[in-house]
XYZ file of C-alpha atoms in Angstrom:
350
model
C -58.543 -0.256 185.495
C -56.278 -1.731 189.019
C -53.087 -0.358 190.226
C -51.273 -3.302 188.314
C -52.880 -2.723 184.697
C -50.504 -1.180 182.421
C -51.497 2.496 180.994
C -52.390 2.813 177.656
C -49.583 4.096 175.614
C -50.445 7.425 174.894
C -50.561 8.463 170.687
C -47.616 9.714 169.340
C -47.189 13.903 168.875
C -45.399 16.117 166.461
C -42.974 16.496 169.166
C -42.411 12.809 168.939
C -41.709 12.919 165.348
C -39.326 15.965 165.494
C -37.213 14.583 167.888
C -36.883 10.939 166.050
C -36.418 12.772 162.849
C -34.082 15.282 164.370
C -35.799 18.203 162.678
C -38.133 21.338 163.951
C -41.639 20.815 164.967
C -42.126 23.431 162.284
C -40.470 21.092 159.552
C -42.735 18.139 160.637
C -45.882 20.119 160.328
C -44.575 21.345 156.848
C -44.156 17.689 155.789
C -47.780 16.319 157.477
C -49.933 19.258 155.590
C -47.978 18.371 152.548
C -46.003 21.591 151.624
C -43.802 21.708 148.776
C -40.890 23.349 149.525
C -39.386 21.069 152.096
C -36.239 19.377 151.237
C -36.602 16.171 149.746
C -33.762 14.714 152.189
C -35.900 16.026 155.467
C -38.794 15.160 153.910
C -37.666 11.392 154.107
C -36.181 11.894 157.071
C -39.634 13.010 159.164
C -41.741 10.134 156.600
C -38.990 7.696 158.225
C -39.647 9.040 161.741
C -43.538 9.206 161.229
C -43.248 5.676 160.426
C -40.954 4.632 163.480
C -43.483 6.442 166.044
C -46.806 5.606 164.329
C -47.856 9.170 164.272
C -51.644 9.478 162.809
C -52.345 13.340 161.931
C -55.480 14.367 163.443
C -57.440 14.892 160.517
C -60.317 16.852 161.886
C -57.746 19.192 163.250
C -55.319 19.413 160.174
C -58.718 20.408 158.144
C -59.116 23.614 160.489
C -55.507 24.845 159.563
C -54.916 23.935 155.747
C -58.999 24.176 154.689
C -58.490 20.720 153.072
C -60.733 18.062 152.579
C -57.438 15.180 151.420
C -59.991 13.822 149.221
C -60.278 14.663 145.274
C -63.325 13.897 143.284
C -63.149 11.691 140.257
C -65.926 13.120 137.695
C -67.385 11.100 135.274
C -69.669 13.790 132.673
C -71.683 11.854 130.045
C -73.940 13.233 127.480
C -78.074 13.152 128.617
C -79.828 10.363 126.997
C -77.274 9.549 124.225
C -78.514 6.931 122.271
C -76.518 3.390 122.922
C -76.756 0.079 123.527
C -75.735 -0.030 127.148
C -76.776 1.947 130.334
C -74.218 4.742 131.626
C -73.586 3.211 134.722
C -73.046 -0.118 133.284
C -70.935 0.977 130.830
C -68.945 2.805 133.450
C -67.924 -0.024 135.365
C -67.558 -2.770 132.775
C -65.289 -0.574 130.312
C -61.706 -1.663 131.291
C -60.922 2.106 130.369
C -62.293 3.287 133.975
C -60.646 0.571 135.852
C -57.025 2.061 134.356
C -57.909 5.634 135.488
C -59.057 4.764 138.923
C -55.725 2.262 139.191
C -53.606 5.358 137.657
C -54.759 7.714 139.743
C -54.680 5.512 143.092
C -50.932 4.906 142.576
C -50.003 8.583 143.401
C -53.039 9.748 145.864
C -53.268 6.625 148.162
C -49.649 7.493 149.205
C -50.948 10.789 149.622
C -53.247 10.037 151.992
C -55.791 11.478 149.369
C -59.142 9.294 149.199
C -60.732 9.240 145.841
C -64.720 10.277 145.659
C -66.351 9.119 142.387
C -69.394 11.493 140.963
C -71.430 10.900 138.206
C -72.857 13.501 135.795
C -75.377 12.656 132.982
C -78.140 15.187 133.516
C -78.754 18.604 134.442
C -79.929 17.498 137.969
C -76.716 15.471 138.630
C -74.803 18.482 136.930
C -76.650 20.975 139.503
C -75.766 18.657 142.298
C -72.378 18.199 141.461
C -71.793 21.918 141.504
C -73.743 22.209 144.512
C -71.457 19.440 146.134
C -67.825 21.235 145.072
C -68.521 24.630 145.638
C -69.684 23.540 149.312
C -65.747 22.664 149.990
C -66.292 19.048 150.266
C -63.274 17.960 147.896
C -59.939 19.695 147.251
C -59.779 18.938 143.385
C -61.105 17.264 140.490
C -60.193 14.885 137.625
C -63.483 15.107 135.229
C -63.311 12.434 132.277
C -65.879 14.269 129.465
C -67.248 12.099 126.927
C -68.519 14.452 124.500
C -67.051 17.673 122.559
C -70.327 20.156 124.014
C -70.221 19.573 127.556
C -70.609 22.457 129.680
C -69.223 20.936 132.385
C -65.990 21.849 132.291
C -66.697 25.572 131.599
C -68.655 25.221 134.965
C -65.790 23.684 136.530
C -63.341 26.517 136.145
C -66.150 28.814 137.687
C -65.928 26.918 140.694
C -62.294 28.039 141.005
C -61.200 24.590 142.403
C -57.988 22.844 140.719
C -59.166 20.789 138.068
C -57.577 18.750 135.287
C -59.242 17.386 132.426
C -58.955 13.443 130.986
C -58.575 14.583 127.136
C -58.044 17.725 125.692
C -61.141 20.179 125.485
C -62.838 20.637 122.497
C -63.933 24.426 123.790
C -61.174 27.041 125.106
C -60.613 26.460 128.677
C -57.858 27.470 130.699
C -57.833 24.065 132.708
C -54.976 21.743 132.359
C -55.549 18.628 130.833
C -53.805 15.371 130.158
C -53.925 13.549 126.850
C -52.763 10.777 124.298
C -52.376 12.212 120.700
C -55.447 10.142 119.427
C -54.905 11.472 116.091
C -50.911 9.879 115.923
C -52.751 6.719 117.625
C -55.184 6.168 114.556
C -52.242 7.009 112.081
C -49.994 4.020 113.573
C -52.924 1.694 113.078
C -53.530 2.935 109.172
C -49.474 2.650 108.619
C -49.770 -0.982 109.813
C -52.699 -2.238 107.750
C -50.589 -0.362 104.697
C -47.794 -1.742 105.191
C -49.583 -5.473 105.395
C -50.919 -4.926 102.004
C -53.837 -4.065 102.615
C -56.344 -2.125 100.568
C -60.177 -3.060 101.148
C -60.102 -1.301 104.760
C -62.775 -0.097 106.589
C -63.623 0.793 109.757
C -66.229 1.095 112.902
C -65.246 4.316 114.431
C -66.134 5.831 117.995
C -69.036 8.162 118.441
C -68.483 11.630 116.873
C -70.036 13.616 119.558
C -66.608 12.481 121.287
C -63.317 14.484 120.631
C -61.457 10.985 120.639
C -63.944 9.280 118.454
C -63.631 12.303 115.948
C -60.278 12.333 116.320
C -59.482 8.706 115.718
C -61.493 8.539 112.465
C -60.005 11.414 111.157
C -56.299 10.418 112.052
C -56.991 6.842 110.286
C -58.400 8.675 106.760
C -56.021 11.020 106.554
C -53.346 8.328 107.145
C -54.942 6.419 104.758
C -55.430 8.879 102.347
C -51.828 9.704 101.885
C -51.434 6.572 100.627
C -53.953 6.916 97.829
C -56.502 4.737 99.573
C -60.083 6.917 99.700
C -62.749 4.187 98.891
C -63.046 3.752 102.910
C -66.373 2.450 104.830
C -66.898 3.697 107.930
C -69.604 2.929 110.644
C -70.204 4.590 113.453
C -69.941 2.636 117.071
C -70.319 3.857 120.609
C -67.225 2.472 122.526
C -69.104 -0.280 123.855
C -69.096 -4.377 123.437
C -72.928 -4.772 122.071
C -71.971 -1.758 119.833
C -69.289 -2.882 118.486
C -70.893 -6.105 117.397
C -73.876 -4.325 115.645
C -71.561 -1.764 113.861
C -69.585 -4.395 112.901
C -72.429 -6.319 111.317
C -73.302 -3.131 109.369
C -69.897 -2.690 108.285
C -69.800 -6.240 106.483
C -73.055 -5.713 104.854
C -71.822 -2.635 103.367
C -68.368 -4.375 102.301
C -68.295 -7.872 102.437
C -64.932 -7.863 100.610
C -62.830 -6.087 103.427
C -59.452 -7.229 103.907
C -58.851 -4.963 107.000
C -60.791 -3.345 109.847
C -59.389 -0.685 112.071
C -61.836 -0.698 115.518
C -61.619 2.332 117.582
C -61.852 0.869 120.787
C -60.992 -2.573 122.152
C -64.114 -3.310 123.567
C -65.821 -2.736 120.589
C -63.283 -5.388 118.824
C -64.403 -8.230 121.415
C -67.699 -7.336 120.307
C -67.074 -7.489 116.542
C -64.751 -10.671 116.548
C -67.480 -13.175 116.731
C -69.018 -11.251 113.804
C -66.606 -11.895 112.138
C -65.977 -15.476 112.865
C -69.660 -16.052 112.028
C -69.414 -14.596 108.698
C -66.704 -17.194 108.004
C -63.815 -14.920 108.011
C -60.185 -15.764 109.118
C -58.636 -13.417 111.268
C -56.228 -12.119 110.285
C -56.128 -14.157 107.064
C -59.324 -13.165 105.287
C -59.314 -9.649 107.463
C -56.740 -8.443 109.752
C -58.104 -6.545 112.293
C -57.000 -3.259 114.532
C -58.334 -2.342 118.056
C -57.614 1.038 120.287
C -56.405 1.357 123.615
C -54.375 -1.720 124.619
C -56.475 -2.621 127.044
C -57.607 -6.469 129.057
C -60.252 -6.766 125.898
C -57.616 -6.580 123.707
C -56.104 -9.994 125.136
C -59.225 -11.715 125.757
C -59.994 -11.625 122.233
C -59.165 -14.864 120.289
C -56.655 -14.457 118.061
C -55.344 -11.855 120.494
C -55.344 -8.152 119.516
C -52.683 -6.349 117.224
C -54.130 -2.629 119.010
C -52.900 1.065 119.670
C -51.652 1.542 122.973
C -52.443 4.411 125.475
C -51.377 4.843 128.308
C -53.933 5.272 130.528
C -52.572 4.412 134.007
C -49.459 6.650 133.447
C -51.939 9.650 132.078
C -54.134 8.875 134.909
C -51.278 8.923 137.241
C -49.957 12.204 135.853
C -53.423 13.925 136.323
C -53.154 13.118 139.927
C -49.891 14.332 140.255
C -51.076 17.917 138.153
C -53.814 17.790 140.252
C -52.160 17.782 143.680
C -49.269 20.567 142.342
C -52.409 22.578 141.937
C -53.672 22.018 145.443
C -50.007 22.181 146.829
C -49.671 25.915 144.742
C -52.621 27.365 143.875
C -52.452 29.912 141.695
C -49.202 28.657 139.913
C -49.910 27.265 136.100
C -49.578 23.859 135.636
C -48.740 22.690 132.029
C -50.721 20.094 130.161
C -49.253 16.806 129.239
C -49.380 14.496 126.141
C -48.490 11.023 125.772
C -47.183 9.443 122.283
C -49.418 6.313 121.807
C -47.325 3.040 120.511
C -48.342 0.085 118.193
C -48.606 -3.023 119.642
C -48.828 -6.247 117.474
C -50.384 -9.332 118.563
C -51.944 -12.119 116.021
C -55.274 -10.308 114.628
C -53.019 -8.422 111.994
């Protein structure tokens, strides 16, 4: 370097941020470290000063002080060797639900500077590896998507004492916080809509009955129809996949060719079922009215576009992230669970 070469600008410090914001160094430190007790007006001043100075926190030094990693795990737990039409990893990345979950989580986590780590658990070996990873402090908390009622992972996760939020209400008692849509109420909306159209010869492609969501949607749908005196309902179990929906729809038509309405317990299954109906010569909705569940991208990919029950997955996932950050920021304080209400989205299939 010659005498005429400019010296490199030094990195901004906490003191620089404090001077620009007009607050103490301690206040800046509390904001940077995610303290929840800072006045919102002061927090905004510090955040603006961080942007103005280009301050970059020393993550390594910060983690030594806070014992945090600034990362959380999204754990997807699946039943071991459950018979389905598509492999676990293939289903996860092709199902619109998972993309919506990640989108909602990142909406909250990214502005907070929190990284998301995806982890899969579909057998005992992967569960053991997961629990070892969590116990060694590699993440600050966990969002768990558990797909079956007898999954041991929620209980094992509670034993780690890590902050955690479940996607869906657990069927086994656990003190873990959860976020859920009222699945029964959503299926009841589907039933009430089909009845309001004058349909009486009604069938359903349910979700897997080893999954809480599959159970709740089937029960809610049948109960609502029964209240209207409709009890002769043909139900065929599907697996929440595109190809599984096609296979289940074929079985349903074989069992009941005179159907005038079908509730399919996920949009992805409905997308697979629709070509089966069309090949059987059924006009939608004239011959058969069709209602799905989720209001995912699969609903608008259907032709005609699918009437469906919307569960607000992105909003639910964002709430999971907020509840998890509350647990991380205030250890030991109770964080209540949250239940969202589904709505019916009417399109041209019913």
